[in-house]
PDB file of C-alpha atoms and ligand atoms in Angstrom:
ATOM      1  CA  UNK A   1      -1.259 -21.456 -16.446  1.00 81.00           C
ATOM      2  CA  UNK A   2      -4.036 -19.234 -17.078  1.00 88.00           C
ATOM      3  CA  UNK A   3      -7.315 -19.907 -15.287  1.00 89.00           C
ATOM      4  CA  UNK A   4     -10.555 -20.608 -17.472  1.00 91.00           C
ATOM      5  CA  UNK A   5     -12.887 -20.534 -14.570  1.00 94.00           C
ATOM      6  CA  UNK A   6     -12.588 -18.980 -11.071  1.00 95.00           C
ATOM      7  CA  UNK A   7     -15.091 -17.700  -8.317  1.00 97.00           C
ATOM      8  CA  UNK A   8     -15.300 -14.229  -7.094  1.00 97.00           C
ATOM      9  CA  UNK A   9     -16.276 -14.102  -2.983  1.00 98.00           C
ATOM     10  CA  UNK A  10     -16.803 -11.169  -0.573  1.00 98.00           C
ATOM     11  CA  UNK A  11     -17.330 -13.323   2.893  1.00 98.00           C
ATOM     12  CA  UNK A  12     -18.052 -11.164   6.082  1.00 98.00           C
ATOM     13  CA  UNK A  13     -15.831 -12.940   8.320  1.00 98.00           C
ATOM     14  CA  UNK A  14     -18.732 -13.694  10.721  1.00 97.00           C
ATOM     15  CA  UNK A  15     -19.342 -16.502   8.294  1.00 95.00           C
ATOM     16  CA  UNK A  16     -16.027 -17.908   7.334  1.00 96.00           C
ATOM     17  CA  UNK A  17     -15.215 -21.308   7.813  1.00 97.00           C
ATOM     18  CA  UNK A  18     -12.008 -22.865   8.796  1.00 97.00           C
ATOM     19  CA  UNK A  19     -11.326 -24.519   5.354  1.00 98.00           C
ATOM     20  CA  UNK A  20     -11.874 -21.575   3.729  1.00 98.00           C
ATOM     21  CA  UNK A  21      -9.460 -19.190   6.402  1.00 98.00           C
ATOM     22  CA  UNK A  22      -6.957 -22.239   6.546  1.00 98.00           C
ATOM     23  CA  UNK A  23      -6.616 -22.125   2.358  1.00 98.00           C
ATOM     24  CA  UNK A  24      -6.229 -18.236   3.419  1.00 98.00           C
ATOM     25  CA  UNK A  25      -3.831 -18.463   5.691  1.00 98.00           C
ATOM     26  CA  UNK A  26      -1.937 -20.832   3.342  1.00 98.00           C
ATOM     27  CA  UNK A  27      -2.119 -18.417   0.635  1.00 98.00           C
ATOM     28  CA  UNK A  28      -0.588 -15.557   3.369  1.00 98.00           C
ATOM     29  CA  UNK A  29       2.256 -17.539   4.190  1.00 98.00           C
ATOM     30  CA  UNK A  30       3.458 -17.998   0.353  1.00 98.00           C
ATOM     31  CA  UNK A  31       4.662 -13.728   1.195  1.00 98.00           C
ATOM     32  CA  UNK A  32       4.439 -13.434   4.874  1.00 97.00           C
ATOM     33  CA  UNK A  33       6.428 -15.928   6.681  1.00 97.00           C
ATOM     34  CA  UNK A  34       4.788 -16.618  10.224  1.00 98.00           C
ATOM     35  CA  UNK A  35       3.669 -19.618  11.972  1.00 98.00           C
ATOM     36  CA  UNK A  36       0.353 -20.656  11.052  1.00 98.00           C
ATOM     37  CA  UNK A  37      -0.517 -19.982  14.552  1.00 98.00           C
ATOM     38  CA  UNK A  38       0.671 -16.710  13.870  1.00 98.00           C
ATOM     39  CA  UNK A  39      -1.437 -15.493  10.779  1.00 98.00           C
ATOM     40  CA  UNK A  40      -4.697 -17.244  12.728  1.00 98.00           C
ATOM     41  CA  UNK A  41      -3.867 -15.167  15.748  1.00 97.00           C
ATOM     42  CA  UNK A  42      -3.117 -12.113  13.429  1.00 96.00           C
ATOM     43  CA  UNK A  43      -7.233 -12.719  11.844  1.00 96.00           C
ATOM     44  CA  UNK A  44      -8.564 -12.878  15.221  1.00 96.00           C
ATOM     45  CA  UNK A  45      -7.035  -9.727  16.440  1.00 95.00           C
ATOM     46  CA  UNK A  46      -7.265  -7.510  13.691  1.00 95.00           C
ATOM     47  CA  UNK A  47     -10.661  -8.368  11.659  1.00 97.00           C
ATOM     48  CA  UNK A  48     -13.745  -7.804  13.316  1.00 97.00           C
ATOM     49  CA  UNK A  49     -16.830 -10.263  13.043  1.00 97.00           C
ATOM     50  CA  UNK A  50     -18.294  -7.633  10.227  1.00 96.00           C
ATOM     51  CA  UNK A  51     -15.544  -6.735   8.447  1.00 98.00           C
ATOM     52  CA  UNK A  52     -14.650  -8.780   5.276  1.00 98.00           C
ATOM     53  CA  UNK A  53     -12.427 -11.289   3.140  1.00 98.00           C
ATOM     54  CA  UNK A  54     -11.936 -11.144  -0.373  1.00 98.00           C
ATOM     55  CA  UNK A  55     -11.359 -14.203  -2.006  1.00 98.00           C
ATOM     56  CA  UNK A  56     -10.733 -15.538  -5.936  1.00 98.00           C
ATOM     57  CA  UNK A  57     -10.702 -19.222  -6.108  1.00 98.00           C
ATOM     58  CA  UNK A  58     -10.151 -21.569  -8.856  1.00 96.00           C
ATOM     59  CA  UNK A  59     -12.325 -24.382 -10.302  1.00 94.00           C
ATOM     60  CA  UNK A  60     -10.477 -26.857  -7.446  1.00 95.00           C
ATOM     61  CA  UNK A  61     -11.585 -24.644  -5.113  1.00 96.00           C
ATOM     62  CA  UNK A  62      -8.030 -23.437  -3.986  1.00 97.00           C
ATOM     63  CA  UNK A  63      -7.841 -19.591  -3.030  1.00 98.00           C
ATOM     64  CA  UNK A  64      -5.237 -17.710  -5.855  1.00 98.00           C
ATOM     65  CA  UNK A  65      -5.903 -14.020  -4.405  1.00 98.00           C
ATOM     66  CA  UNK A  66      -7.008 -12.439  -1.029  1.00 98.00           C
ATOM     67  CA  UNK A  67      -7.268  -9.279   0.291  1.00 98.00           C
ATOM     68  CA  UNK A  68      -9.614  -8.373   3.223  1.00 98.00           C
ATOM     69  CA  UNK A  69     -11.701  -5.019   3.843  1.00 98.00           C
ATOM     70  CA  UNK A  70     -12.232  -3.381   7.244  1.00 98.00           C
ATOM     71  CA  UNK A  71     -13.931  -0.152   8.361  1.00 98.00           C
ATOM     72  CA  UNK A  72     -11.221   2.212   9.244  1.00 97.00           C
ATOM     73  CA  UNK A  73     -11.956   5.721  11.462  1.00 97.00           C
ATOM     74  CA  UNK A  74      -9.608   8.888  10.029  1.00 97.00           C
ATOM     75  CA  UNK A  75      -9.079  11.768  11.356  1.00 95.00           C
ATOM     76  CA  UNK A  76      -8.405  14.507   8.768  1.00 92.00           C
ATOM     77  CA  UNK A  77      -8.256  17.950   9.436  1.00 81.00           C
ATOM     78  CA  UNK A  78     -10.856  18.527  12.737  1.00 82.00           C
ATOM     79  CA  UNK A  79     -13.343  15.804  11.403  1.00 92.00           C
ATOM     80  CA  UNK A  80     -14.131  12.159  11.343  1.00 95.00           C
ATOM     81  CA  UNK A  81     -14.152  10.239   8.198  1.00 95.00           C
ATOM     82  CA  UNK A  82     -15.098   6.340   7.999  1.00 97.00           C
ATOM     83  CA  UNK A  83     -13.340   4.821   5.452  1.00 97.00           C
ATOM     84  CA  UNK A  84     -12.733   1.214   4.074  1.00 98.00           C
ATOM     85  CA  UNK A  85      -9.270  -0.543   3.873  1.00 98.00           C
ATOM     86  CA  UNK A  86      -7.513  -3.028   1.788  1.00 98.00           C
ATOM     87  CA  UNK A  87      -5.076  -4.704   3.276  1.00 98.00           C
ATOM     88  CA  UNK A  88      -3.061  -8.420   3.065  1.00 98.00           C
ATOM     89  CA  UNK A  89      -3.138  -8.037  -1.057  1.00 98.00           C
ATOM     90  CA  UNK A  90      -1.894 -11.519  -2.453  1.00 98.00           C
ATOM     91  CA  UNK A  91      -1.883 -13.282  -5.455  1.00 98.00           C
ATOM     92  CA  UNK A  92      -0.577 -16.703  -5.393  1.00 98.00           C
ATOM     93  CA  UNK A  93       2.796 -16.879  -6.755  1.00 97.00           C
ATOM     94  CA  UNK A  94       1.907 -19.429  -8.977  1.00 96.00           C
ATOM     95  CA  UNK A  95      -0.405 -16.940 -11.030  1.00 96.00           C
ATOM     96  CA  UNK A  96       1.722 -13.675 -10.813  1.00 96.00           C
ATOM     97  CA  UNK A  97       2.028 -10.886 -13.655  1.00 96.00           C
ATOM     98  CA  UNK A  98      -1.065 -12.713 -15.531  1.00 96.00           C
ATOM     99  CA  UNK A  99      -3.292  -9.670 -14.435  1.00 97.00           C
ATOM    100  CA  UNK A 100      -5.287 -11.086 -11.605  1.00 98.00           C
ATOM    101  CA  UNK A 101      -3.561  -8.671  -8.592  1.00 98.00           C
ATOM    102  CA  UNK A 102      -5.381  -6.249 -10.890  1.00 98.00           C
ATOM    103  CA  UNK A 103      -8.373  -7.870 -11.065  1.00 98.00           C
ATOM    104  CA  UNK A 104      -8.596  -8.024  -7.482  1.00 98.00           C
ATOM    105  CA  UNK A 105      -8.112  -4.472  -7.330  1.00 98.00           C
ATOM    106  CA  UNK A 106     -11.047  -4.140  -9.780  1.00 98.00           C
ATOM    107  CA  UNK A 107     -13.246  -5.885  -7.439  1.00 98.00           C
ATOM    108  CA  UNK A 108     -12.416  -4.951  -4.196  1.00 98.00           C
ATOM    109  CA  UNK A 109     -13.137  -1.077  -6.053  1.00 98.00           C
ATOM    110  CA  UNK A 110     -16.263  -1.812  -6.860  1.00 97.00           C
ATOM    111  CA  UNK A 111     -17.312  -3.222  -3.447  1.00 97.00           C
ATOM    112  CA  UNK A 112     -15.743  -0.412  -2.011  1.00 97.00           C
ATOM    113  CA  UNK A 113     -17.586   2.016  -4.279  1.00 96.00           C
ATOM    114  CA  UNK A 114     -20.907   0.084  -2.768  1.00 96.00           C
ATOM    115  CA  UNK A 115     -20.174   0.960   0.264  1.00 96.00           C
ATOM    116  CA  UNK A 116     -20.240   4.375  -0.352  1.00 96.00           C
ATOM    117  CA  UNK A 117     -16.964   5.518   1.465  1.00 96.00           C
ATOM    118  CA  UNK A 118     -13.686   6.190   0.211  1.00 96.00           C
ATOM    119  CA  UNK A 119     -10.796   3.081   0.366  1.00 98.00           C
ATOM    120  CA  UNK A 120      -7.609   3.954   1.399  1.00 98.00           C
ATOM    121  CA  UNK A 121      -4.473   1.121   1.983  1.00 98.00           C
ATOM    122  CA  UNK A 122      -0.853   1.601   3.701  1.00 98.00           C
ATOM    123  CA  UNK A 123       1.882  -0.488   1.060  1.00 97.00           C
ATOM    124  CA  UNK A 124       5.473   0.211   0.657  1.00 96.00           C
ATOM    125  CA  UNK A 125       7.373   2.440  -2.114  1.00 96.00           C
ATOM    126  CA  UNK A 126       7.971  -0.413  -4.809  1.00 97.00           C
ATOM    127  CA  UNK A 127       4.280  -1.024  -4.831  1.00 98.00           C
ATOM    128  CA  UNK A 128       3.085   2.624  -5.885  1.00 98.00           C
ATOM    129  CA  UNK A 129       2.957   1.587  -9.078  1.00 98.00           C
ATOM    130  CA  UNK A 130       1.230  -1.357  -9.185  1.00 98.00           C
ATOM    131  CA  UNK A 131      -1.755   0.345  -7.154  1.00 98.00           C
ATOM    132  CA  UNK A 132      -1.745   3.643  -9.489  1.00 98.00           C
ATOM    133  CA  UNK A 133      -2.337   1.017 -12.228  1.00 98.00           C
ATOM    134  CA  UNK A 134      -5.627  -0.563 -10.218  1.00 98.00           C
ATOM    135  CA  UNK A 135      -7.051   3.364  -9.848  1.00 97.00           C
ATOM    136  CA  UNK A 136      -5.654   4.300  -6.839  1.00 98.00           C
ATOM    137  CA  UNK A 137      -3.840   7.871  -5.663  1.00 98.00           C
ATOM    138  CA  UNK A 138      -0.769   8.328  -3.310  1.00 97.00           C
ATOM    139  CA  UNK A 139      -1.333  10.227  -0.557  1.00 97.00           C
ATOM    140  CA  UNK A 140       0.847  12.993  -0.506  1.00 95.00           C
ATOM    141  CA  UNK A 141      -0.054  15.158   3.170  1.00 95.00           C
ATOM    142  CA  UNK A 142       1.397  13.823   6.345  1.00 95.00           C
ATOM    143  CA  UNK A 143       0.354  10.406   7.910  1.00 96.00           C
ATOM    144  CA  UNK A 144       0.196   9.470  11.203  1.00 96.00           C
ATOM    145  CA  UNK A 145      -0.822   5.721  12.307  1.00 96.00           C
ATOM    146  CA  UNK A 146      -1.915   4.816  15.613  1.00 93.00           C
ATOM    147  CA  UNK A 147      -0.647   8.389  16.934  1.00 88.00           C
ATOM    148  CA  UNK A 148       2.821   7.712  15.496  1.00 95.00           C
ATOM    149  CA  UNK A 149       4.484   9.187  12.285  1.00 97.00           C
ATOM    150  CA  UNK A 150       4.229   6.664   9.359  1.00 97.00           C
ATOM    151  CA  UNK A 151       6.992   6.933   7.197  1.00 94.00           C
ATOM    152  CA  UNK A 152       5.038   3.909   4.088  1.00 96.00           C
ATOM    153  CA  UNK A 153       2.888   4.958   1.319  1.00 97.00           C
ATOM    154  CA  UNK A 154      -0.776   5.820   1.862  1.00 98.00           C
ATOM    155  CA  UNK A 155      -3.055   5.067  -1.499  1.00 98.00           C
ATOM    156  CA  UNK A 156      -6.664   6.172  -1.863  1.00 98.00           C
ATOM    157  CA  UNK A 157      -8.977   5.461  -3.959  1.00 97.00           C
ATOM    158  CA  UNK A 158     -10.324   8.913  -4.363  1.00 94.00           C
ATOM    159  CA  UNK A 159      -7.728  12.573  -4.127  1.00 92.00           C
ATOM    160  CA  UNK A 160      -7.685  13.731  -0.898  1.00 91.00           C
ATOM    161  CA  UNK A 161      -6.708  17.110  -0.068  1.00 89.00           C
ATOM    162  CA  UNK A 162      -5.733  17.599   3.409  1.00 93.00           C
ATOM    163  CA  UNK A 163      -2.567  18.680   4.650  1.00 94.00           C
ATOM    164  CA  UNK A 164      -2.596  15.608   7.676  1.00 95.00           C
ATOM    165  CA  UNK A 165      -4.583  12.836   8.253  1.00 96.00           C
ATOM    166  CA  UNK A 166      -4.467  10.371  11.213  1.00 96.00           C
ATOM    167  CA  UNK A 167      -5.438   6.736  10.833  1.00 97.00           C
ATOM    168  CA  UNK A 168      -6.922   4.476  14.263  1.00 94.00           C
ATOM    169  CA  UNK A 169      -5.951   1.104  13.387  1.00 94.00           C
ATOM    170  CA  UNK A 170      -3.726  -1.716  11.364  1.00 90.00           C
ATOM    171  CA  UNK A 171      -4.951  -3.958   9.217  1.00 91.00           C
TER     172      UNK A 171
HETATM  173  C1  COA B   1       1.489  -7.190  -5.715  1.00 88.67           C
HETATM  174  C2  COA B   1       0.737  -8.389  -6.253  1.00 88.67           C
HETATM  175  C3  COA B   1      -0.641  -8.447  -5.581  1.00 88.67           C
HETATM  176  C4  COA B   1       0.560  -8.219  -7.752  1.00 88.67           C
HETATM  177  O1  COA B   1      -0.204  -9.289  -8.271  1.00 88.67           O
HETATM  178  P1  COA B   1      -0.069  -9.769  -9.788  1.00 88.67           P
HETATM  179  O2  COA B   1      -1.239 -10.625 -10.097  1.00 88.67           O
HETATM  180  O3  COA B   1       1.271 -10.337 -10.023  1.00 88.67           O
HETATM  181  O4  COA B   1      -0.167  -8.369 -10.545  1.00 88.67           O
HETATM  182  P2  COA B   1      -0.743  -8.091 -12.011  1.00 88.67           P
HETATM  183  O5  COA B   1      -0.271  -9.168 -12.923  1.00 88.67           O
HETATM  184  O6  COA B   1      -2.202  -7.841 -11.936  1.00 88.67           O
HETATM  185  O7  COA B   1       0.011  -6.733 -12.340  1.00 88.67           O
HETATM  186  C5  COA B   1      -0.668  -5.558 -12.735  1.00 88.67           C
HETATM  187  C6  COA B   1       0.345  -4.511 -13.089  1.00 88.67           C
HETATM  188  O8  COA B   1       1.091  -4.121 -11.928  1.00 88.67           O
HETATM  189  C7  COA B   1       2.489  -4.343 -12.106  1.00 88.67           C
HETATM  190  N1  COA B   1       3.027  -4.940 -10.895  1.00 88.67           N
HETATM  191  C8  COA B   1       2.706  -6.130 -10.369  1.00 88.67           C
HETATM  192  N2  COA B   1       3.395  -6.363  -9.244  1.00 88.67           N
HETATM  193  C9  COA B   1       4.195  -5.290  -9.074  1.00 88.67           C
HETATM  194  C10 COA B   1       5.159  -4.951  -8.082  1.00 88.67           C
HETATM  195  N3  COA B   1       5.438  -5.761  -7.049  1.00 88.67           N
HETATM  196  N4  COA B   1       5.780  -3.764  -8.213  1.00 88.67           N
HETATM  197  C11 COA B   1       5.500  -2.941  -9.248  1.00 88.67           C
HETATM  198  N5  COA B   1       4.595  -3.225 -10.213  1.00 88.67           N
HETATM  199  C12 COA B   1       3.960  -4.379 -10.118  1.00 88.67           C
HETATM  200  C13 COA B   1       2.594  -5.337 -13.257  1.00 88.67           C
HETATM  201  O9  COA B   1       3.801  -5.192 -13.958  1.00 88.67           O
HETATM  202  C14 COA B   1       1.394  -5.009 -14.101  1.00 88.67           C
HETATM  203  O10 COA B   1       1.674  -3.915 -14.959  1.00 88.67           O
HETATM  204  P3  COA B   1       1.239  -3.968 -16.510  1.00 88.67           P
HETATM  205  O11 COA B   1      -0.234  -4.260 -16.505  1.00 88.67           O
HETATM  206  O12 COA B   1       1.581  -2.601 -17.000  1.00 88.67           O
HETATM  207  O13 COA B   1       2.034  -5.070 -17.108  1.00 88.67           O
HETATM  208  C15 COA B   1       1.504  -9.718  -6.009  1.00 88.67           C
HETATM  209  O14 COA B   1       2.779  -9.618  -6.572  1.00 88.67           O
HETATM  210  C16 COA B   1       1.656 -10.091  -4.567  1.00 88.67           C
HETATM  211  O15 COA B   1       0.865 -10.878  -4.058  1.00 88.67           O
HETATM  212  N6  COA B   1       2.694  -9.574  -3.883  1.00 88.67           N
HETATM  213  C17 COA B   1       3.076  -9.969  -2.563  1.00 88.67           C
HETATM  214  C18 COA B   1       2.238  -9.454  -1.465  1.00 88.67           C
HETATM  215  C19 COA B   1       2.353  -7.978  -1.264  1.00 88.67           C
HETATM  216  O16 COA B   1       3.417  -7.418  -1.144  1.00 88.67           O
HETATM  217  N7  COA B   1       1.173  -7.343  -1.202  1.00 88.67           N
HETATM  218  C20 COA B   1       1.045  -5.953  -0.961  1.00 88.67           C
HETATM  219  C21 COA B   1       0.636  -5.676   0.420  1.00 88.67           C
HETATM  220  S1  COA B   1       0.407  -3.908   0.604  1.00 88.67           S
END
């Protein structure tokens, strides 16, 4: 079923409310199979009061795609860059291959380009693809996550041309 009418939200997670991180969480577990108690605990930990959820609902209100945005600190090179990642893509099963993962994409670009700092996410090989097709560039230097090699693809939304880069956090 193809939606007529949906809503487009960027909430700072300061100002989520439980109905809206439960129909989140609900949405997470249709890919990632944990507990509730889990993917609550899992919010709390790793997204910060300002950091942000991205959320398409439908004209019932129901969330169809997530993703959530958080400041990330790289290391590249000597220097410091601040940079914003995606992470926790979904679209709900229900309304896969009609186009909407790449809407999301499309959005959470545009917010990203607001911010005025480069996005960068961490995915896994079969998935490439799909985010070369919403704009975004493989990383092709050497990655290391939390001070540990990471062996997953990196994506960013601009080139980056740096032999190494080193990445502070999850999300
Ligand atoms: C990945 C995901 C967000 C795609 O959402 P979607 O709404 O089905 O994707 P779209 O319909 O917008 O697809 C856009 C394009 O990407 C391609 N694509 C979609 N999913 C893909 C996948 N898993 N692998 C490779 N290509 C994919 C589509 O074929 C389509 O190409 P086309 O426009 O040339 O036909 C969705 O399948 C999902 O929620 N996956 C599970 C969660 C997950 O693994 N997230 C990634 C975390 S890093």
């Amino acid at each position: 079923m193809y939606l007529k009418e949906f809503k487009i939200q960027l909430l700072e997670n300061s100002r989520i409310s439980d109905k809206v991180r439960d129909k989140i969480i609900h949405l997470k577990q249709e890919y990632w199979d944990y507990p509730y108690e889990s993917h609550l605990k899992w919010m709390e930990e790793n997204i910060r009061e300002d950091e942000y959820h991205l959320i398409i609902t439908d004209s019932m209100d129901e969330v169809i795609a997530y993703l959530n945005i958080v400041n990330v600190s790289l290391t590249l090179n000597n220097s410091g860059e601040e940079v914003m990642g995606v992470g926790n893509v979904c679209v709900k099963k229900s309304y896969s291959g009609q186009g909407i993962g790449r809407l999301l994409m499309g959005i959470s670009n545009y917010y990203i380009n607001s911010f005025g700092k480069r996005g960068i996410l961490l995915c896994k090989q079969p998935l490439i693809n799909f985010y070369e097709k919403c704009g975004w560039m493989k990383y092709e230097g050497e990655v290391f996550l939390k001070d540990k090699k990471y062996d997953g693809a990196v994506m960013f939304t601009e080139y980056l041309n740096t032999p190494k880069i080193s990445i502070e956090r999850e999300f």
